[in-house]
Amino acid sequence: MIIGLTGGIASGKSTVARLFGDLGARWVDADDIAREVVAPGEPALKAIVDRYGDAILTREGRLDRAALRALVFADEKERRWLEATTHPRVRERLVARLSLLRQQDAPYILLVSPLLFESGQVDMVQRTLVVDVPEALQIERTTERDDVDQAQAKAIVASQMGRDERLALADDVITNDGDLAALSGAVTALDATYRRLAAKA
């Protein structure tokens, strides 16, 4: 069984995935794949450089993710172009990774993706889990983690699916506004549920 794990920026998806991993689950992270497809030598990086010029690269020739983020979250047209350039490549690799994980001995598999619903990746999973946090906490965590100002953090949050819409699409929800012990307890409870469902499937 494949479970789609999603949530807005800075909701704690990676932490939740690691907690599930500690309990024996396997996972693939779409963010990791998204970084792979824009690595040096990849066609997607060439397309990005062709559009924005060498200024979008670091001195080492890698994608300057902060510069790109500033561009695409300031202009919806550019964000949509970037998604059209990268999403098909991300999906292709996700399919391959999930196929490999299916061959391993795991009770279930997680597809961790911030754009699970928006990108259509939801059709690759049998159940969905949303990690939810209040918007104010998202913005606070994003400014601290990604070294962006509050205006840019708000723009990133606003560009993503609305919180209410995401929750309405969820089969399961973990609220991540407490401490790690509370989060771990919620994951442990869902792990038991997912093992039961996977055994039936």
mmCIF file of C-alpha atoms in Angstrom:
data_model
loop_
_atom_site.group_PDB
_atom_site.id
_atom_site.type_symbol
_atom_site.label_atom_id
_atom_site.label_comp_id
_atom_site.label_asym_id
_atom_site.label_seq_id
_atom_site.Cartn_x
_atom_site.Cartn_y
_atom_site.Cartn_z
ATOM 1 C CA MET A 1 0.000 0.000 0.000
ATOM 2 C CA ILE A 2 1.268 3.460 -0.906
ATOM 3 C CA ILE A 3 0.268 6.369 1.317
ATOM 4 C CA GLY A 4 0.640 9.939 0.093
ATOM 5 C CA LEU A 5 2.052 12.163 2.825
ATOM 6 C CA THR A 6 1.623 15.867 2.179
ATOM 7 C CA GLY A 7 1.254 19.240 3.855
ATOM 8 C CA GLY A 8 2.134 22.873 3.324
ATOM 9 C CA ILE A 9 5.645 24.250 3.547
ATOM 10 C CA ALA A 10 7.303 23.809 6.966
ATOM 11 C CA SER A 11 4.520 21.558 8.214
ATOM 12 C CA GLY A 12 6.966 18.833 9.245
ATOM 13 C CA LYS A 13 6.518 16.278 6.459
ATOM 14 C CA SER A 14 10.131 15.089 6.548
ATOM 15 C CA THR A 15 10.081 14.671 10.319
ATOM 16 C CA VAL A 16 6.865 12.648 10.096
ATOM 17 C CA ALA A 17 8.358 10.491 7.316
ATOM 18 C CA ARG A 18 11.438 9.766 9.453
ATOM 19 C CA LEU A 19 9.232 8.769 12.393
ATOM 20 C CA PHE A 20 7.336 6.356 10.160
ATOM 21 C CA GLY A 21 10.686 5.099 8.879
ATOM 22 C CA ASP A 22 11.796 4.384 12.441
ATOM 23 C CA LEU A 23 8.777 2.080 12.672
ATOM 24 C CA GLY A 24 9.714 0.173 9.517
ATOM 25 C CA ALA A 25 8.025 2.057 6.692
ATOM 26 C CA ARG A 26 9.890 2.987 3.516
ATOM 27 C CA TRP A 27 9.457 6.276 1.711
ATOM 28 C CA VAL A 28 10.425 8.363 -1.287
ATOM 29 C CA ASP A 29 10.487 12.158 -1.054
ATOM 30 C CA ALA A 30 9.399 14.161 -4.091
ATOM 31 C CA ASP A 31 11.480 17.121 -2.867
ATOM 32 C CA ASP A 32 14.628 14.976 -3.067
ATOM 33 C CA ILE A 33 13.694 13.925 -6.598
ATOM 34 C CA ALA A 34 12.957 17.551 -7.510
ATOM 35 C CA ARG A 35 16.516 18.442 -6.487
ATOM 36 C CA GLU A 36 17.886 15.562 -8.570
ATOM 37 C CA VAL A 37 16.174 16.663 -11.777
ATOM 38 C CA VAL A 38 17.778 20.134 -11.610
ATOM 39 C CA ALA A 39 21.282 18.874 -10.814
ATOM 40 C CA PRO A 40 24.176 19.821 -13.138
ATOM 41 C CA GLY A 41 23.932 17.970 -16.425
ATOM 42 C CA GLU A 42 20.176 17.439 -16.182
ATOM 43 C CA PRO A 43 17.942 18.666 -19.056
ATOM 44 C CA ALA A 44 15.679 20.560 -16.653
ATOM 45 C CA LEU A 45 18.598 22.656 -15.406
ATOM 46 C CA LYS A 46 19.556 23.511 -18.987
ATOM 47 C CA ALA A 47 15.972 24.629 -19.657
ATOM 48 C CA ILE A 48 16.010 26.826 -16.547
ATOM 49 C CA VAL A 49 19.342 28.416 -17.531
ATOM 50 C CA ASP A 50 18.076 28.962 -21.088
ATOM 51 C CA ARG A 51 15.107 30.867 -19.641
ATOM 52 C CA TYR A 52 16.779 32.880 -16.876
ATOM 53 C CA GLY A 53 20.451 32.983 -17.801
ATOM 54 C CA ASP A 54 23.595 32.022 -15.878
ATOM 55 C CA ALA A 55 22.638 34.356 -13.030
ATOM 56 C CA ILE A 56 20.349 31.572 -11.821
ATOM 57 C CA LEU A 57 23.440 29.435 -11.074
ATOM 58 C CA THR A 58 25.839 29.454 -8.138
ATOM 59 C CA ARG A 59 29.566 29.828 -8.720
ATOM 60 C CA GLU A 60 29.805 26.029 -8.607
ATOM 61 C CA GLY A 61 27.345 25.718 -11.501
ATOM 62 C CA ARG A 62 24.444 24.473 -9.392
ATOM 63 C CA LEU A 63 20.954 25.889 -9.348
ATOM 64 C CA ASP A 64 20.630 28.867 -7.011
ATOM 65 C CA ARG A 65 17.415 27.692 -5.399
ATOM 66 C CA ALA A 66 16.905 30.895 -3.421
ATOM 67 C CA ALA A 67 17.167 33.022 -6.572
ATOM 68 C CA LEU A 68 14.785 30.749 -8.445
ATOM 69 C CA ARG A 69 12.331 30.736 -5.553
ATOM 70 C CA ALA A 70 12.307 34.560 -5.525
ATOM 71 C CA LEU A 71 11.526 34.573 -9.244
ATOM 72 C CA VAL A 72 8.768 31.989 -9.373
ATOM 73 C CA PHE A 73 6.905 32.957 -6.241
ATOM 74 C CA ALA A 74 6.739 36.548 -7.448
ATOM 75 C CA ASP A 75 5.181 35.580 -10.796
ATOM 76 C CA GLU A 76 2.571 32.836 -11.195
ATOM 77 C CA LYS A 77 3.330 32.468 -14.913
ATOM 78 C CA GLU A 78 6.950 31.648 -14.133
ATOM 79 C CA ARG A 79 5.924 29.222 -11.398
ATOM 80 C CA ARG A 80 3.654 27.398 -13.816
ATOM 81 C CA TRP A 81 6.437 27.247 -16.409
ATOM 82 C CA LEU A 82 8.810 25.759 -13.854
ATOM 83 C CA GLU A 83 6.224 23.176 -12.787
ATOM 84 C CA ALA A 84 5.599 22.185 -16.408
ATOM 85 C CA THR A 85 9.354 21.788 -16.880
ATOM 86 C CA THR A 86 10.097 19.764 -13.753
ATOM 87 C CA HIS A 87 6.946 17.895 -12.692
ATOM 88 C CA PRO A 88 6.879 15.308 -15.515
ATOM 89 C CA ARG A 89 10.522 14.471 -14.828
ATOM 90 C CA VAL A 90 9.861 14.197 -11.089
ATOM 91 C CA ARG A 91 6.881 11.928 -11.688
ATOM 92 C CA GLU A 92 8.873 9.615 -13.956
ATOM 93 C CA ARG A 93 11.504 9.103 -11.282
ATOM 94 C CA LEU A 94 8.933 8.718 -8.520
ATOM 95 C CA VAL A 95 7.300 5.873 -10.448
ATOM 96 C CA ALA A 96 10.686 4.153 -10.776
ATOM 97 C CA ARG A 97 11.577 4.614 -7.076
ATOM 98 C CA LEU A 98 8.187 3.368 -5.901
ATOM 99 C CA SER A 99 8.589 0.307 -8.097
ATOM 100 C CA LEU A 100 11.915 -0.453 -6.395
ATOM 101 C CA LEU A 101 10.465 0.093 -2.915
ATOM 102 C CA ARG A 102 7.625 -2.326 -3.654
ATOM 103 C CA GLN A 103 10.238 -5.051 -3.977
ATOM 104 C CA GLN A 104 11.499 -4.433 -0.425
ATOM 105 C CA ASP A 105 10.066 -5.937 2.707
ATOM 106 C CA ALA A 106 8.102 -3.027 4.177
ATOM 107 C CA PRO A 107 4.621 -2.908 5.701
ATOM 108 C CA TYR A 108 3.707 0.080 3.498
ATOM 109 C CA ILE A 109 5.335 2.858 1.468
ATOM 110 C CA LEU A 110 5.075 6.634 1.838
ATOM 111 C CA LEU A 111 5.154 9.044 -1.074
ATOM 112 C CA VAL A 112 6.143 12.322 0.585
ATOM 113 C CA SER A 113 5.190 15.284 -1.585
ATOM 114 C CA PRO A 114 4.250 18.915 -0.882
ATOM 115 C CA LEU A 115 2.309 18.973 -4.165
ATOM 116 C CA LEU A 116 0.621 15.588 -3.881
ATOM 117 C CA PHE A 117 -2.803 16.960 -4.818
ATOM 118 C CA GLU A 118 -1.761 19.856 -7.053
ATOM 119 C CA SER A 119 0.585 17.809 -9.253
ATOM 120 C CA GLY A 120 -1.717 14.824 -9.740
ATOM 121 C CA GLN A 121 0.636 12.525 -7.833
ATOM 122 C CA VAL A 122 -2.336 11.580 -5.667
ATOM 123 C CA ASP A 123 -3.336 9.073 -8.348
ATOM 124 C CA MET A 124 -0.215 7.073 -7.414
ATOM 125 C CA VAL A 125 -1.386 6.406 -3.839
ATOM 126 C CA GLN A 126 -4.186 4.497 -2.119
ATOM 127 C CA ARG A 127 -4.554 6.751 0.925
ATOM 128 C CA THR A 128 -3.599 10.305 1.882
ATOM 129 C CA LEU A 129 -2.152 11.777 5.074
ATOM 130 C CA VAL A 130 -1.937 15.529 5.618
ATOM 131 C CA VAL A 131 0.466 17.027 8.147
ATOM 132 C CA ASP A 132 -1.340 20.164 9.244
ATOM 133 C CA VAL A 133 -0.124 23.291 11.046
ATOM 134 C CA PRO A 134 -1.678 26.743 11.521
ATOM 135 C CA GLU A 135 -0.632 29.200 8.819
ATOM 136 C CA ALA A 136 1.047 31.561 11.285
ATOM 137 C CA LEU A 137 3.287 28.719 12.454
ATOM 138 C CA GLN A 138 4.079 27.780 8.841
ATOM 139 C CA ILE A 139 5.245 31.327 8.136
ATOM 140 C CA GLU A 140 7.303 31.473 11.327
ATOM 141 C CA ARG A 141 9.014 28.149 10.591
ATOM 142 C CA THR A 142 9.636 29.048 6.934
ATOM 143 C CA THR A 143 11.363 32.331 7.775
ATOM 144 C CA GLU A 144 13.588 30.577 10.309
ATOM 145 C CA ARG A 145 14.375 27.491 8.222
ATOM 146 C CA ASP A 146 14.750 28.966 4.732
ATOM 147 C CA ASP A 147 16.200 32.380 5.658
ATOM 148 C CA VAL A 148 13.476 34.299 3.813
ATOM 149 C CA ASP A 149 11.570 37.345 4.953
ATOM 150 C CA GLN A 150 7.976 37.189 6.123
ATOM 151 C CA ALA A 151 6.594 38.566 2.841
ATOM 152 C CA GLN A 152 8.271 35.817 0.812
ATOM 153 C CA ALA A 153 7.178 33.158 3.312
ATOM 154 C CA LYS A 154 3.589 34.392 2.998
ATOM 155 C CA ALA A 155 3.863 34.329 -0.809
ATOM 156 C CA ILE A 156 5.045 30.706 -0.717
ATOM 157 C CA VAL A 157 2.206 29.680 1.596
ATOM 158 C CA ALA A 158 -0.321 31.565 -0.561
ATOM 159 C CA SER A 159 0.910 29.814 -3.715
ATOM 160 C CA GLN A 160 0.130 26.391 -2.263
ATOM 161 C CA MET A 161 -3.226 24.713 -1.921
ATOM 162 C CA GLY A 162 -5.321 26.285 0.825
ATOM 163 C CA ARG A 163 -5.286 24.615 4.205
ATOM 164 C CA ASP A 164 -9.036 23.908 4.249
ATOM 165 C CA GLU A 165 -8.981 22.421 0.752
ATOM 166 C CA ARG A 166 -6.031 20.180 1.621
ATOM 167 C CA LEU A 167 -7.710 18.950 4.793
ATOM 168 C CA ALA A 168 -10.918 18.199 2.897
ATOM 169 C CA LEU A 169 -8.970 15.850 0.599
ATOM 170 C CA ALA A 170 -7.189 13.999 3.416
ATOM 171 C CA ASP A 171 -7.997 10.488 4.590
ATOM 172 C CA ASP A 172 -5.906 11.079 7.713
ATOM 173 C CA VAL A 173 -4.550 14.191 9.460
ATOM 174 C CA ILE A 174 -1.687 14.740 11.880
ATOM 175 C CA THR A 175 -1.641 18.150 13.568
ATOM 176 C CA ASN A 176 1.970 19.174 14.107
ATOM 177 C CA ASP A 177 1.739 22.136 16.461
ATOM 178 C CA GLY A 178 3.078 20.434 19.591
ATOM 179 C CA ASP A 179 6.290 18.739 20.685
ATOM 180 C CA LEU A 180 8.104 15.776 19.157
ATOM 181 C CA ALA A 181 6.649 13.358 21.696
ATOM 182 C CA ALA A 182 3.100 14.240 20.648
ATOM 183 C CA LEU A 183 4.039 13.942 16.990
ATOM 184 C CA SER A 184 5.670 10.562 17.574
ATOM 185 C CA GLY A 185 2.561 9.322 19.373
ATOM 186 C CA ALA A 186 0.335 10.320 16.465
ATOM 187 C CA VAL A 187 2.648 8.568 13.999
ATOM 188 C CA THR A 188 2.724 5.394 16.096
ATOM 189 C CA ALA A 189 -1.081 5.270 16.180
ATOM 190 C CA LEU A 190 -1.332 5.698 12.407
ATOM 191 C CA ASP A 191 1.393 3.131 11.819
ATOM 192 C CA ALA A 192 -0.804 0.525 13.517
ATOM 193 C CA THR A 193 -3.748 1.564 11.321
ATOM 194 C CA TYR A 194 -1.699 1.417 8.133
ATOM 195 C CA ARG A 195 -0.317 -2.008 8.974
ATOM 196 C CA ARG A 196 -3.847 -3.316 9.427
ATOM 197 C CA LEU A 197 -5.023 -1.777 6.158
ATOM 198 C CA ALA A 198 -1.979 -3.024 4.260
ATOM 199 C CA ALA A 199 -2.494 -6.557 5.594
ATOM 200 C CA LYS A 200 -6.094 -6.527 4.345
ATOM 201 C CA ALA A 201 -5.053 -5.176 0.959
#
